[in-house]
Amino acid sequence: MSRNYDLSDPTDLDVLKSDFEMYDADEWQEMIDYTLQEGNKRLLSYDERGILMQARKKALYNNHPSAKQMVWALKIADKIEEHKKEAKG
């Protein structure tokens, strides 16, 4: 899913927060665990994995990271979901 948000538009920010809240802390942890599996370690960079960890922490405490961090985390989530689909198919 391609996600494009206008960070200066309040409506897009609300959609961004809603999209971010679709994932709970356990789902972020599953993504982190998936990228740490032997065959998937090169899927993400160190910084990308760090953003996933921040997203998990924020979701755990029912908080939101900055808008840019949420966009980045959601793009990484899309990348992981795409990789999982390719692995299955």
CSV table of C-alpha atoms in Angstrom, one decimal, residues 23-81:
chain,number,residue,atom,x,y,z
A,23,TYR,CA,-0.6,-1.5,14.5
A,24,ASP,CA,-0.3,-2.4,18.2
A,25,ALA,CA,2.9,-3.0,20.1
A,26,ASP,CA,2.8,-6.7,19.5
A,27,GLU,CA,2.5,-6.2,15.7
A,28,TRP,CA,5.5,-3.9,15.7
A,29,GLN,CA,7.4,-6.5,17.7
A,30,GLU,CA,6.5,-9.2,15.2
A,31,MET,CA,7.9,-7.0,12.5
A,32,ILE,CA,11.1,-6.5,14.4
A,33,ASP,CA,11.4,-10.2,15.1
A,34,TYR,CA,10.8,-11.0,11.4
A,35,THR,CA,13.6,-8.7,10.3
A,36,LEU,CA,15.9,-10.4,12.8
A,37,GLN,CA,15.4,-13.9,11.4
A,38,GLU,CA,18.4,-15.4,9.7
A,39,GLY,CA,17.1,-14.9,6.1
A,40,ASN,CA,15.7,-11.4,6.7
A,41,LYS,CA,18.6,-9.6,8.5
A,42,ARG,CA,19.5,-7.6,5.4
A,43,LEU,CA,16.0,-6.5,4.7
A,44,LEU,CA,16.3,-3.3,6.9
A,45,SER,CA,19.1,-1.0,7.9
A,46,TYR,CA,20.0,-0.3,11.5
A,47,ASP,CA,18.2,3.0,11.4
A,48,GLU,CA,15.0,1.4,9.9
A,49,ARG,CA,15.0,-1.3,12.6
A,50,GLY,CA,15.5,1.5,15.2
A,51,ILE,CA,12.4,3.3,13.9
A,52,LEU,CA,10.4,0.1,14.3
A,53,MET,CA,11.6,-0.2,17.9
A,54,GLN,CA,10.5,3.4,18.5
A,55,ALA,CA,7.1,2.7,16.9
A,56,ARG,CA,6.7,-0.3,19.2
A,57,LYS,CA,7.6,1.8,22.3
A,58,LYS,CA,5.2,4.6,21.3
A,59,ALA,CA,2.4,2.1,20.6
A,60,LEU,CA,3.1,0.4,24.0
A,61,TYR,CA,2.6,3.7,25.8
A,62,ASN,CA,-0.3,4.8,23.6
A,63,ASN,CA,1.7,7.7,22.3
A,64,HIS,CA,2.7,9.0,18.8
A,65,PRO,CA,6.2,9.7,17.5
A,66,SER,CA,6.7,12.7,15.2
A,67,ALA,CA,4.8,12.8,11.9
A,68,LYS,CA,7.9,12.1,9.9
A,69,GLN,CA,8.7,9.1,12.2
A,70,MET,CA,5.2,7.7,11.7
A,71,VAL,CA,5.5,8.0,7.9
A,72,TRP,CA,8.9,6.3,8.0
A,73,ALA,CA,7.6,3.5,10.3
A,74,LEU,CA,4.5,2.9,8.1
A,75,LYS,CA,6.7,2.8,4.9
A,76,ILE,CA,8.9,0.2,6.7
A,77,ALA,CA,5.8,-1.8,7.7
A,78,ASP,CA,4.7,-1.7,4.0
A,79,LYS,CA,8.2,-3.0,3.0
A,80,ILE,CA,8.0,-5.8,5.4
A,81,GLU,CA,4.4,-6.8,4.4
